[in-house]
JSON list of C-alpha atoms in Angstrom, two decimals:
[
{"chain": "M", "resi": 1, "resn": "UNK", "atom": "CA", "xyz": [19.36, -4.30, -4.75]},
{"chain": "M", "resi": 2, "resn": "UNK", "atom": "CA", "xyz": [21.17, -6.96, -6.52]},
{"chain": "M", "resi": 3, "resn": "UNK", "atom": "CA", "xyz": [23.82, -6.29, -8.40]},
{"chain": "M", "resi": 4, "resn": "UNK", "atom": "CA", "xyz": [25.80, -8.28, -11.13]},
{"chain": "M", "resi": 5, "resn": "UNK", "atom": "CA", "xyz": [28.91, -6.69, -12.84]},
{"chain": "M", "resi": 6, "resn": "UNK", "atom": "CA", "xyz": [31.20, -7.57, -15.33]},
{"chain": "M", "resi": 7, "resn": "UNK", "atom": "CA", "xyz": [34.55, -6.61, -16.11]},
{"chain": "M", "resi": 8, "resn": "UNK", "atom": "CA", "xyz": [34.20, -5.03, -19.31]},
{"chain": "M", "resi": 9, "resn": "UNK", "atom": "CA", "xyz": [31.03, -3.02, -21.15]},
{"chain": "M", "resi": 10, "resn": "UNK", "atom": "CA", "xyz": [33.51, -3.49, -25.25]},
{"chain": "M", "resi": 11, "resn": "UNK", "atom": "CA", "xyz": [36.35, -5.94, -25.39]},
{"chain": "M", "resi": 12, "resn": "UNK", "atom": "CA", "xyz": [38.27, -6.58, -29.04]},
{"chain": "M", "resi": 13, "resn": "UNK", "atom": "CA", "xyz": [40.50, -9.39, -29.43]},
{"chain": "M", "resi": 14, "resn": "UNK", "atom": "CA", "xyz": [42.75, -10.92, -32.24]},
{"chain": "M", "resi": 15, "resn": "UNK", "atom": "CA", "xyz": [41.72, -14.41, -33.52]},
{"chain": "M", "resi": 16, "resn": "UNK", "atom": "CA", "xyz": [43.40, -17.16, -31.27]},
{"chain": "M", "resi": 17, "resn": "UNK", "atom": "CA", "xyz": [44.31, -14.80, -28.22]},
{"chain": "M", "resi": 18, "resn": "UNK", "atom": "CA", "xyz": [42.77, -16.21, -24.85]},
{"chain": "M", "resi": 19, "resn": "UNK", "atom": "CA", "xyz": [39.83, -13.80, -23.67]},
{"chain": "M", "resi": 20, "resn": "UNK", "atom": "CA", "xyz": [38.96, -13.74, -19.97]},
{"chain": "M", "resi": 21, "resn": "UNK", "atom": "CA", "xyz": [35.11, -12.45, -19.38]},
{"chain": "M", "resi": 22, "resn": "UNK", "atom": "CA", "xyz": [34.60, -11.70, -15.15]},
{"chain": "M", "resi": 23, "resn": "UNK", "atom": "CA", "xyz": [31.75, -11.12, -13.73]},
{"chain": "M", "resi": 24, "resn": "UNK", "atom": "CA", "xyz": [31.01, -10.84, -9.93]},
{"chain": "M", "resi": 25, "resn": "UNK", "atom": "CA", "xyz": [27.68, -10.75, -8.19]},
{"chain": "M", "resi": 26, "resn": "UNK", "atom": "CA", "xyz": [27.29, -9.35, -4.41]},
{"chain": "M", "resi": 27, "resn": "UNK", "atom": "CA", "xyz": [24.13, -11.55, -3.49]},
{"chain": "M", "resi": 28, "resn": "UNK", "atom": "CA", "xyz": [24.96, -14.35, -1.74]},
{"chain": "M", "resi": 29, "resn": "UNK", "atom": "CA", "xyz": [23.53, -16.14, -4.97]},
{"chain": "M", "resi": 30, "resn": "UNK", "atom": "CA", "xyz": [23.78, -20.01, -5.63]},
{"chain": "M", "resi": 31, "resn": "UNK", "atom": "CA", "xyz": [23.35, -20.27, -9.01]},
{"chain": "M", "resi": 32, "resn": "UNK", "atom": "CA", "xyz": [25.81, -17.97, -11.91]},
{"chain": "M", "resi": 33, "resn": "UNK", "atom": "CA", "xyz": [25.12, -18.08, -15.82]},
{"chain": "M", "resi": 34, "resn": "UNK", "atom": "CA", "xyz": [27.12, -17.13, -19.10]},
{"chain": "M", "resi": 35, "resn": "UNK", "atom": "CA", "xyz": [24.73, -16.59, -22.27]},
{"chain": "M", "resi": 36, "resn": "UNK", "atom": "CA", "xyz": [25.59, -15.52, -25.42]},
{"chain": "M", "resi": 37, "resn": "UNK", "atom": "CA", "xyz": [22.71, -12.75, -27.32]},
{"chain": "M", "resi": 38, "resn": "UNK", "atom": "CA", "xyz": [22.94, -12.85, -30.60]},
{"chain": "M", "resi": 39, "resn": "UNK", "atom": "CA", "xyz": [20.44, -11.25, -32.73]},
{"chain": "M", "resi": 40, "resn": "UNK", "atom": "CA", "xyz": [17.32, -13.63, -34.03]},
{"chain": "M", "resi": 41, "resn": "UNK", "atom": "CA", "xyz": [18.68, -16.09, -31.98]},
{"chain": "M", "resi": 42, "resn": "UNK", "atom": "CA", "xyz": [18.11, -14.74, -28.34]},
{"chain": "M", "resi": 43, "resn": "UNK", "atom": "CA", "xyz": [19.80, -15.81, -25.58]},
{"chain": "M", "resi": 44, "resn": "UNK", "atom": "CA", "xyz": [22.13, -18.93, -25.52]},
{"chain": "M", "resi": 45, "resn": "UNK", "atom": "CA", "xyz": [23.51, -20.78, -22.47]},
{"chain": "M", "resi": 46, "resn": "UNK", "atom": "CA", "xyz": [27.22, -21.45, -22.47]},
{"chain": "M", "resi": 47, "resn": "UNK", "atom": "CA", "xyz": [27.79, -22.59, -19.37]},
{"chain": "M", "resi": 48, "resn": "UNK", "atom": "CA", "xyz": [26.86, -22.50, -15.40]},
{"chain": "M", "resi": 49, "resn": "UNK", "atom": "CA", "xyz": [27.60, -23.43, -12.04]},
{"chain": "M", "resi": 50, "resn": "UNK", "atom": "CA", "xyz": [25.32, -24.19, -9.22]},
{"chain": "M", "resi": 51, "resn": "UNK", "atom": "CA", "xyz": [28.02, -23.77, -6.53]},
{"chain": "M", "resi": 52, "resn": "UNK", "atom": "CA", "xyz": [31.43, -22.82, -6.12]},
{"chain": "M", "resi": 53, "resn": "UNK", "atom": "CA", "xyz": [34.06, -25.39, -8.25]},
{"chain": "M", "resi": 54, "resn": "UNK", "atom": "CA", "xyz": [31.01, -26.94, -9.82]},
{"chain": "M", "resi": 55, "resn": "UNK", "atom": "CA", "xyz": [29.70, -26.34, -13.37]},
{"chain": "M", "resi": 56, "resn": "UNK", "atom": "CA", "xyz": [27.44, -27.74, -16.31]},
{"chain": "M", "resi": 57, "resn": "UNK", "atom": "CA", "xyz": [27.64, -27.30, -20.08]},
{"chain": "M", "resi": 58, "resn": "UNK", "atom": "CA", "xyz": [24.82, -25.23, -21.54]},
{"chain": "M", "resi": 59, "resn": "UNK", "atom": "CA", "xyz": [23.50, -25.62, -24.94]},
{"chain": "M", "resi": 60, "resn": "UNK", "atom": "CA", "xyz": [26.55, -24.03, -26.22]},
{"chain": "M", "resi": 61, "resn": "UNK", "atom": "CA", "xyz": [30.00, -24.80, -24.36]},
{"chain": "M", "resi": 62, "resn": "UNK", "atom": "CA", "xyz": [32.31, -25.60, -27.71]},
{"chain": "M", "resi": 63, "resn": "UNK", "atom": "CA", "xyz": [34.90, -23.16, -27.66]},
{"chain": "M", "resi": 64, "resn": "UNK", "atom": "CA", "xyz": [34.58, -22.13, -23.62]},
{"chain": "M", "resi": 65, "resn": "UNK", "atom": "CA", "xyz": [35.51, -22.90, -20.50]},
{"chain": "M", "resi": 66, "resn": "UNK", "atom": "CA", "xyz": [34.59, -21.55, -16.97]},
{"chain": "M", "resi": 67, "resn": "UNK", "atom": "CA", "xyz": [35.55, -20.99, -13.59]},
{"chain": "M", "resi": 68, "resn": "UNK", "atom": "CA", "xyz": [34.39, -20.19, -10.18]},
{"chain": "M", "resi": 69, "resn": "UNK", "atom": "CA", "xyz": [36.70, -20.58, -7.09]},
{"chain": "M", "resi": 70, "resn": "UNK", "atom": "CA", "xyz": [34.86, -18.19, -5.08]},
{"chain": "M", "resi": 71, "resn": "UNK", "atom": "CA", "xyz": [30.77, -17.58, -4.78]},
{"chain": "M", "resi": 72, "resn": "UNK", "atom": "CA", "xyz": [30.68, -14.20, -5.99]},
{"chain": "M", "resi": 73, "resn": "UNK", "atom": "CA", "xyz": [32.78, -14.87, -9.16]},
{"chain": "M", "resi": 74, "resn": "UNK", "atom": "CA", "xyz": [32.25, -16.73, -12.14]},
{"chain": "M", "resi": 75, "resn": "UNK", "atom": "CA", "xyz": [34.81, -16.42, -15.21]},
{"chain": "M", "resi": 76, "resn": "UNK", "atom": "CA", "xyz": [34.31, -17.10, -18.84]},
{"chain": "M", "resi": 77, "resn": "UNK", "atom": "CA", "xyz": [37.16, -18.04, -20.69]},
{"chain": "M", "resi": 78, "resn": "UNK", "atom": "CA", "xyz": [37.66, -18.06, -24.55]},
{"chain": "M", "resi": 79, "resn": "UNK", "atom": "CA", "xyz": [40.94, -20.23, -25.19]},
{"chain": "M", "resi": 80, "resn": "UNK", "atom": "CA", "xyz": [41.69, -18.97, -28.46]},
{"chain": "M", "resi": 81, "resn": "UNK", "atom": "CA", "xyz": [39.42, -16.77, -30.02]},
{"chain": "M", "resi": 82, "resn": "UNK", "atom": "CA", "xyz": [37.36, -16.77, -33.34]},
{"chain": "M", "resi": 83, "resn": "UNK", "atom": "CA", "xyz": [35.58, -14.72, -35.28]},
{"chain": "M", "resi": 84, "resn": "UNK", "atom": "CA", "xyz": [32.78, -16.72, -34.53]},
{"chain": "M", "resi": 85, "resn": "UNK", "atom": "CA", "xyz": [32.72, -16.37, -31.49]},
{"chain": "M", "resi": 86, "resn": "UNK", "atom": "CA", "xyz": [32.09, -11.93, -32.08]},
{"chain": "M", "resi": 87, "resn": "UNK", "atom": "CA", "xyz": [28.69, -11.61, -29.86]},
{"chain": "M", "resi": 88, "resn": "UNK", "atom": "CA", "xyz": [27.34, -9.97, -26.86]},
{"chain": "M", "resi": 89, "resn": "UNK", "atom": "CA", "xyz": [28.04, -12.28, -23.66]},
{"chain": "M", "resi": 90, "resn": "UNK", "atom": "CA", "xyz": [25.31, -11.59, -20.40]},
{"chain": "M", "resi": 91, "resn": "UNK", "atom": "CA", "xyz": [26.09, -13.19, -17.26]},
{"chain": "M", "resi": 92, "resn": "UNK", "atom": "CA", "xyz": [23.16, -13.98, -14.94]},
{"chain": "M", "resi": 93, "resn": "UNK", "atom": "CA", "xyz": [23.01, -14.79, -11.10]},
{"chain": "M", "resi": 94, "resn": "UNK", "atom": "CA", "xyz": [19.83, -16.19, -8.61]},
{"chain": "M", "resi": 95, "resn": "UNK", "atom": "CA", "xyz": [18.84, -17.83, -5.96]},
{"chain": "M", "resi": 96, "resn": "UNK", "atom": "CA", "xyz": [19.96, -16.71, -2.66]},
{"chain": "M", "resi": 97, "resn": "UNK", "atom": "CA", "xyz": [19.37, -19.83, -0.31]},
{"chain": "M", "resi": 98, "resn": "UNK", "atom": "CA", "xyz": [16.90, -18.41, 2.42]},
{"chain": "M", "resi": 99, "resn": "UNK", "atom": "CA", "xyz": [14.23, -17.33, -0.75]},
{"chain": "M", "resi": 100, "resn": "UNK", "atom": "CA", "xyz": [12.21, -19.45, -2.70]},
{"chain": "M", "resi": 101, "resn": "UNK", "atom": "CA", "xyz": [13.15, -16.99, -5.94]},
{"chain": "M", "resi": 102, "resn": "UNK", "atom": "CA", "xyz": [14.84, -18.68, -9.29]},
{"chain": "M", "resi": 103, "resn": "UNK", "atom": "CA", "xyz": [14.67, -14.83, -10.88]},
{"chain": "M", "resi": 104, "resn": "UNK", "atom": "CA", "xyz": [17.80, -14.44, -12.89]},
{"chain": "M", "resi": 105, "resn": "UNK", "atom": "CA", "xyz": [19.88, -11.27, -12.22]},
{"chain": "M", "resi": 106, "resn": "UNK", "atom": "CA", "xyz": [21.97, -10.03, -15.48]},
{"chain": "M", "resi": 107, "resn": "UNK", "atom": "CA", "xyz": [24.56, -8.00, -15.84]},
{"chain": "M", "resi": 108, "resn": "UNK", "atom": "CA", "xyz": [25.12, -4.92, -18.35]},
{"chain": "M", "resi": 109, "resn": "UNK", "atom": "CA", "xyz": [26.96, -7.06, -20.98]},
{"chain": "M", "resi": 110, "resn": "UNK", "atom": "CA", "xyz": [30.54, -7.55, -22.68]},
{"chain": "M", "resi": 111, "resn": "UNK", "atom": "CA", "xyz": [30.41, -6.87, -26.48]},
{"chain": "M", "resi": 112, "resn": "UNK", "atom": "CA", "xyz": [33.56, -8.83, -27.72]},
{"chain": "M", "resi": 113, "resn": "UNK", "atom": "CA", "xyz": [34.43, -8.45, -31.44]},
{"chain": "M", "resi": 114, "resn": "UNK", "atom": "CA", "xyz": [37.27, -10.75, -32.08]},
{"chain": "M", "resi": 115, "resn": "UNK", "atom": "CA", "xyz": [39.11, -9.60, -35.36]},
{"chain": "D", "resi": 1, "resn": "UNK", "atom": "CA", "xyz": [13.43, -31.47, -25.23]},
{"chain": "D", "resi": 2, "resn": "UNK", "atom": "CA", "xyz": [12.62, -27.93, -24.05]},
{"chain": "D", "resi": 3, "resn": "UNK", "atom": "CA", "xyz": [11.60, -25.44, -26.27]},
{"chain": "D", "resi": 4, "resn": "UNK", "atom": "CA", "xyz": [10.23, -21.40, -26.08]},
{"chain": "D", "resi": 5, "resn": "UNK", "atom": "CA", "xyz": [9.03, -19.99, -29.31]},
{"chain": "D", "resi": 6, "resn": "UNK", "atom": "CA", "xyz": [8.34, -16.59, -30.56]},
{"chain": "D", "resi": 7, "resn": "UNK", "atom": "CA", "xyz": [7.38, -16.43, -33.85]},
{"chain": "D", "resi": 8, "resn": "UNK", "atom": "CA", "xyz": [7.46, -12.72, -34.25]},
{"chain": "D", "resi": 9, "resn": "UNK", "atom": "CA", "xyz": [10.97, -11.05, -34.60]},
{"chain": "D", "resi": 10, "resn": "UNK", "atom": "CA", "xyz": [9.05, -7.47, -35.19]},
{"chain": "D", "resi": 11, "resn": "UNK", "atom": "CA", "xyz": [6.15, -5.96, -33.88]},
{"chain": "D", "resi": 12, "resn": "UNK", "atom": "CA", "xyz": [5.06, -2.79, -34.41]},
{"chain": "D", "resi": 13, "resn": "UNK", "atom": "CA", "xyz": [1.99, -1.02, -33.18]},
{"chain": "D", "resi": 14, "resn": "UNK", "atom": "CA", "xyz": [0.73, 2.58, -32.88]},
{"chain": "D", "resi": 15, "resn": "UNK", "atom": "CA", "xyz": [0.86, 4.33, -29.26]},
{"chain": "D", "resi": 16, "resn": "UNK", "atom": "CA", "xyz": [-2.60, 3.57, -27.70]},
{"chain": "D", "resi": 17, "resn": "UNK", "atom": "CA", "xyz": [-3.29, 0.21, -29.23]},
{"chain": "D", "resi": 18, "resn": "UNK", "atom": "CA", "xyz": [-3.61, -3.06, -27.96]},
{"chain": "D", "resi": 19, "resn": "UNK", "atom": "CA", "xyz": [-0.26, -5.25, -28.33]},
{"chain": "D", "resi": 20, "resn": "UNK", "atom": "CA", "xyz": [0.07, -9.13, -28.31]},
{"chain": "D", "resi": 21, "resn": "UNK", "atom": "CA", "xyz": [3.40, -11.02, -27.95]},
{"chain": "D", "resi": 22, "resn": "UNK", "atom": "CA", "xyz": [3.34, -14.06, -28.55]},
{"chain": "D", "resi": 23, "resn": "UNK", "atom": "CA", "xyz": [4.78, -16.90, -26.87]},
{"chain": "D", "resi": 24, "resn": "UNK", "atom": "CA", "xyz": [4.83, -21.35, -26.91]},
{"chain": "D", "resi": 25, "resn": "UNK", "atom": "CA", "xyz": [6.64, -23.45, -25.06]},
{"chain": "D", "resi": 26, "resn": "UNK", "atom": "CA", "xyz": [7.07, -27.01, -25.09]},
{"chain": "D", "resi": 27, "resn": "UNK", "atom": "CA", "xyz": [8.01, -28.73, -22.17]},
{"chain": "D", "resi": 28, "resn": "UNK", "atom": "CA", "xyz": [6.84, -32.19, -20.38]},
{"chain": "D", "resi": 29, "resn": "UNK", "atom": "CA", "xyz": [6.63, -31.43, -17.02]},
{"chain": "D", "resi": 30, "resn": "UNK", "atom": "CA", "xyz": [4.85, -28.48, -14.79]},
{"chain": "D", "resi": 31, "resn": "UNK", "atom": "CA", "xyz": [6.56, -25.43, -16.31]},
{"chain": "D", "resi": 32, "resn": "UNK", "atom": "CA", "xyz": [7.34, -21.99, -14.97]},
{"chain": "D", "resi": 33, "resn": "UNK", "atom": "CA", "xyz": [7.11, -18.85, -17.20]},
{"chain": "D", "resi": 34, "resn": "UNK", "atom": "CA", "xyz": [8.37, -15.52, -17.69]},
{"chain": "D", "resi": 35, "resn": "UNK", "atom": "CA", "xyz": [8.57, -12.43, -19.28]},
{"chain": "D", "resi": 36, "resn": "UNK", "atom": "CA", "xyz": [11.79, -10.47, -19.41]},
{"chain": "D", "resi": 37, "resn": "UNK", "atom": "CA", "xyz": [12.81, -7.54, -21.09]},
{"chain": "D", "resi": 38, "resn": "UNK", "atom": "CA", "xyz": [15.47, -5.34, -22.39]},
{"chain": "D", "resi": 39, "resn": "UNK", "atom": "CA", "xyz": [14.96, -1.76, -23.17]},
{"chain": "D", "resi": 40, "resn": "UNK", "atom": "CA", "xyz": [17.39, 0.09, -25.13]},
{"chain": "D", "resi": 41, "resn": "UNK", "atom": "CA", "xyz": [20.91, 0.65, -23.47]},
{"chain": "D", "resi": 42, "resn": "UNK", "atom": "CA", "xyz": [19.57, -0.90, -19.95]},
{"chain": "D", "resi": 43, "resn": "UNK", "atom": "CA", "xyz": [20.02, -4.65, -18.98]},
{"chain": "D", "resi": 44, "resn": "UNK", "atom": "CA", "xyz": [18.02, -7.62, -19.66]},
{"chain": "D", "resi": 45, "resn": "UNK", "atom": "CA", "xyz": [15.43, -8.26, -16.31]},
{"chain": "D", "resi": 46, "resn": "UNK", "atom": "CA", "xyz": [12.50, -9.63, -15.29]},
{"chain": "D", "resi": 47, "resn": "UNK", "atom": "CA", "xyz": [8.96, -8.39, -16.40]},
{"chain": "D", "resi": 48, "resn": "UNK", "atom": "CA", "xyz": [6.58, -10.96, -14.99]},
{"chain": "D", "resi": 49, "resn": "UNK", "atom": "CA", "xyz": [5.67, -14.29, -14.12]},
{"chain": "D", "resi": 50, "resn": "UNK", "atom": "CA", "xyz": [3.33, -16.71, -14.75]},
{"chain": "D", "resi": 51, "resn": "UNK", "atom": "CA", "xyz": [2.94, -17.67, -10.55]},
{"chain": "D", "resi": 52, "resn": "UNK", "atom": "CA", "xyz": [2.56, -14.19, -9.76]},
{"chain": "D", "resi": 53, "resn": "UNK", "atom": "CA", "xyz": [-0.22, -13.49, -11.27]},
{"chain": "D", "resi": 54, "resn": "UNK", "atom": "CA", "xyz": [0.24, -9.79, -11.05]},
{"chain": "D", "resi": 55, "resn": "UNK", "atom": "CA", "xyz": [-0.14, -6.97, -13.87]},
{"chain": "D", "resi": 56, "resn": "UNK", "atom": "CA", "xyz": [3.47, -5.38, -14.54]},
{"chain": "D", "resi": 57, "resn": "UNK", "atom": "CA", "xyz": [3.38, -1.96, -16.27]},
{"chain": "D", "resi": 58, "resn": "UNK", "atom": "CA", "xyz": [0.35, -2.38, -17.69]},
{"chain": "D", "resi": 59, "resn": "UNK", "atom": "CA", "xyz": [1.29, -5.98, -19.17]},
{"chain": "D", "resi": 60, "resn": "UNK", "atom": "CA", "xyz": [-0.33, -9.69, -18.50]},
{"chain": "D", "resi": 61, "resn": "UNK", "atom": "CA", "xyz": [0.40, -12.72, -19.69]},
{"chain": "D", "resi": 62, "resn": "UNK", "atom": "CA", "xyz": [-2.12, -16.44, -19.11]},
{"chain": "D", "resi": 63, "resn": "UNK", "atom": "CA", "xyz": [-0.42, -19.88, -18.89]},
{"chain": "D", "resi": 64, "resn": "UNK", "atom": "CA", "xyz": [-2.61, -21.29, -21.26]},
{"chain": "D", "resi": 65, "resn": "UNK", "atom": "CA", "xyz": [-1.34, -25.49, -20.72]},
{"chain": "D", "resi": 66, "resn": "UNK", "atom": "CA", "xyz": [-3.87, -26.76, -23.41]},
{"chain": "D", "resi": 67, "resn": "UNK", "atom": "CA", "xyz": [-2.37, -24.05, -26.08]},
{"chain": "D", "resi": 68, "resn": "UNK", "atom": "CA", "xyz": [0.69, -24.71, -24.17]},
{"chain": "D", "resi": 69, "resn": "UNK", "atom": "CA", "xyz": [1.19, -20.56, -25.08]},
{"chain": "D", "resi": 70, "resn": "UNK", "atom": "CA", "xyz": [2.13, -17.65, -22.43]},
{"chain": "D", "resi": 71, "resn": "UNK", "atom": "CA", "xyz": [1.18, -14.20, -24.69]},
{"chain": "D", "resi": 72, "resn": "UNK", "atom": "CA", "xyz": [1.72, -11.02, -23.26]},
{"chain": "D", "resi": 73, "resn": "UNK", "atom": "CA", "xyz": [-0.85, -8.75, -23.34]},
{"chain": "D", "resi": 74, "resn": "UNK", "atom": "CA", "xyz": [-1.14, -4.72, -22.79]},
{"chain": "D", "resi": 75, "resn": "UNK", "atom": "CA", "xyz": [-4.43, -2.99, -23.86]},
{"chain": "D", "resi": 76, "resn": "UNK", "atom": "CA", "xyz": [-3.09, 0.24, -24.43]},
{"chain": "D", "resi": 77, "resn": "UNK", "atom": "CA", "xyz": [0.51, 0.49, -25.65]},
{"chain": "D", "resi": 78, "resn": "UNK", "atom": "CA", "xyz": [2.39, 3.35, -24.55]},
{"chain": "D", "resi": 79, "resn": "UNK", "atom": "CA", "xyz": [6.00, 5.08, -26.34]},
{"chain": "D", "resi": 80, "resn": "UNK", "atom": "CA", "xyz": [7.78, 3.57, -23.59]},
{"chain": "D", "resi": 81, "resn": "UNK", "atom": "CA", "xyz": [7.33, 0.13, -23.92]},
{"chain": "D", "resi": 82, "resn": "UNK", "atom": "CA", "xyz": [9.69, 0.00, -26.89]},
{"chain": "D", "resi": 83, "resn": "UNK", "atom": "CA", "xyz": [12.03, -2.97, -26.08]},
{"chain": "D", "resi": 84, "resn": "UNK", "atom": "CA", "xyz": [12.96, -6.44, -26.86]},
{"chain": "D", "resi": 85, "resn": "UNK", "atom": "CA", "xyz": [10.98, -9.13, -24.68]},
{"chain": "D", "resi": 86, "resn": "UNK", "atom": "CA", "xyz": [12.06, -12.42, -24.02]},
{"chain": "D", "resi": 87, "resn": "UNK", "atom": "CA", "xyz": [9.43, -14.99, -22.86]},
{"chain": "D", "resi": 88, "resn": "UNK", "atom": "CA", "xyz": [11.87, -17.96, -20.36]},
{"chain": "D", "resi": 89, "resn": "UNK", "atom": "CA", "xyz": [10.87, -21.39, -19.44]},
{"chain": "D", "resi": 90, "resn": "UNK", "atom": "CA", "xyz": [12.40, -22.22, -16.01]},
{"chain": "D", "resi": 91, "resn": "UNK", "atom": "CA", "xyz": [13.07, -26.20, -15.37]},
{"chain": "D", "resi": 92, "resn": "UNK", "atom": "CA", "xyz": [15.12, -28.25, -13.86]},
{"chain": "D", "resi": 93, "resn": "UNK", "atom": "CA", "xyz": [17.45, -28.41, -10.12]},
{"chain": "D", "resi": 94, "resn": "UNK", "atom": "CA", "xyz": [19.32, -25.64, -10.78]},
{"chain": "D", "resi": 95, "resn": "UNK", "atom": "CA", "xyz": [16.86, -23.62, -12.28]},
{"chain": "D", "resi": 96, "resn": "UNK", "atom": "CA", "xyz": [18.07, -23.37, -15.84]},
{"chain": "D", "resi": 97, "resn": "UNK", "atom": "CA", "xyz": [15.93, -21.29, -17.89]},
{"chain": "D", "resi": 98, "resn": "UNK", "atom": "CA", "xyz": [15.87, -21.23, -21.87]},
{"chain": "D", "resi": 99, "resn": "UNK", "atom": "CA", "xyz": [14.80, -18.01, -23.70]},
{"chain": "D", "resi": 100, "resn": "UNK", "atom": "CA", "xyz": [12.80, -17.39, -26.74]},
{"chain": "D", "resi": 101, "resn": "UNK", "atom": "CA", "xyz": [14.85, -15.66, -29.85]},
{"chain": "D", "resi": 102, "resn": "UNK", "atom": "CA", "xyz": [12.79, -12.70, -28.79]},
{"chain": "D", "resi": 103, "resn": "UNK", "atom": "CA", "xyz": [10.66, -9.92, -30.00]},
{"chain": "D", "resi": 104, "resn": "UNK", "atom": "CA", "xyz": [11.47, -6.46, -30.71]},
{"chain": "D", "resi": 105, "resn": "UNK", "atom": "CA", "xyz": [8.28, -4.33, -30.37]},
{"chain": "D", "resi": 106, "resn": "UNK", "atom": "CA", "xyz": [7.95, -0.85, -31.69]},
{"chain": "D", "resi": 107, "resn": "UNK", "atom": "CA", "xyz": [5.54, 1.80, -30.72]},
{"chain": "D", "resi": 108, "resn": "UNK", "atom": "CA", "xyz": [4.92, 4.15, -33.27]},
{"chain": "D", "resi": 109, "resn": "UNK", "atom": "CA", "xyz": [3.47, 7.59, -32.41]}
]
């Protein structure tokens, strides 16, 4: 049963403080996703990575950074905060190498709410 | 460019009707389709998809390339399928997939 987690279910944060969003996944899988949900406008892709110390902007990257030094791990960084930025943030794993299975695999969320 | 579009944010239906999401896609190339869904305090996952071919809960959905559309489709809606559903293109190397802004359907008793 795969399994992604991240760090926090409700994070709040003052406007310009750096925000770190983790989220781990124990599935030997490839490929690791940050998307912001907003309502009406679905799911957004910030970022991912397609191996470790390699990553691609999504549709939305102003504002964010990643990271992933290790498989299992891929971070989401806010460098300074904004109210804008106040959303729900998923993070989404697949593809182990020995299936032919691009399924994503999300976690339970982070609600930020920067103030 | 890539594009998934649901053009209803609502839809509500009485318990034991039929229920239609809809769902278009624009995309070039030989796409891959899905259905995923989110029901109330549990996290987003995977419904169906179009390769499968399989009924999931009672739901179906067609690749139809000339509409270029990929409804879902239940003849009977039950209480419990009150959720938010998300039809997903997957394309490209790394598998991206982009997501419809959703639809939140409502089964009324």
């Amino acid at each position: 049963d795969v399994k992604v987690t991240q760090s926090s279910r409700y994070l709040v944060k003052r406007t310009g403080e750096k925000v770190f969003l983790e989220c781990v996944q124990d599935m030997d899988h490839e490929n690791m996703f940050w998307y912001r949900q907003d309502p009406g406008l679905g799911l957004r892709l910030i970022y991912f990575s397609y191996d470790v110390k390699m990553k691609e902007k999504g549709d939305i990257p102003e504002g964010y950074s990643v990271s992933r030094e290790k498989k299992e791990r891929f971070s989401l960084i806010l460098e300074s905060a904004s109210t804008n930025q106040t959303s729900m943030y998923l993070c989404a794993s697949s593809f182990h190498p020995g299936l032919a299975d691009y399924e994503q695999y999300f976690g339970p969320g982070t609600r930020l709410t920067v103030t | 460019a890539q594009r998934v579009t649901q053009p209803e944010k609502l839809l509500s239906v009485f318990k034991g009707a039929p229920v239609e999401l809809k769902c278009n896609y624009s995309y070039s190339g030989s796409p891959e389709l899905f259905w995923y869904v989110q029901y109330s305090r549990q996290r987003l996952q995977l419904l169906l998809r179009h390769i499968s071919r399989e009924s999931i809960k009672g739901f179906t959905a067609d690749l139809n390339k000339g509409e270029t559309s990929f409804h879902l489709k239940k003849p009977f809606a039950q209480e419990e399928d009150s959720a938010m559903y998300y039809c997903a293109l997957s394309f490209g190397s790394a598998s991206k997939i982009i997501f419809g802004s959703g639809t939140r359907l409502s089964i009324r008793p």
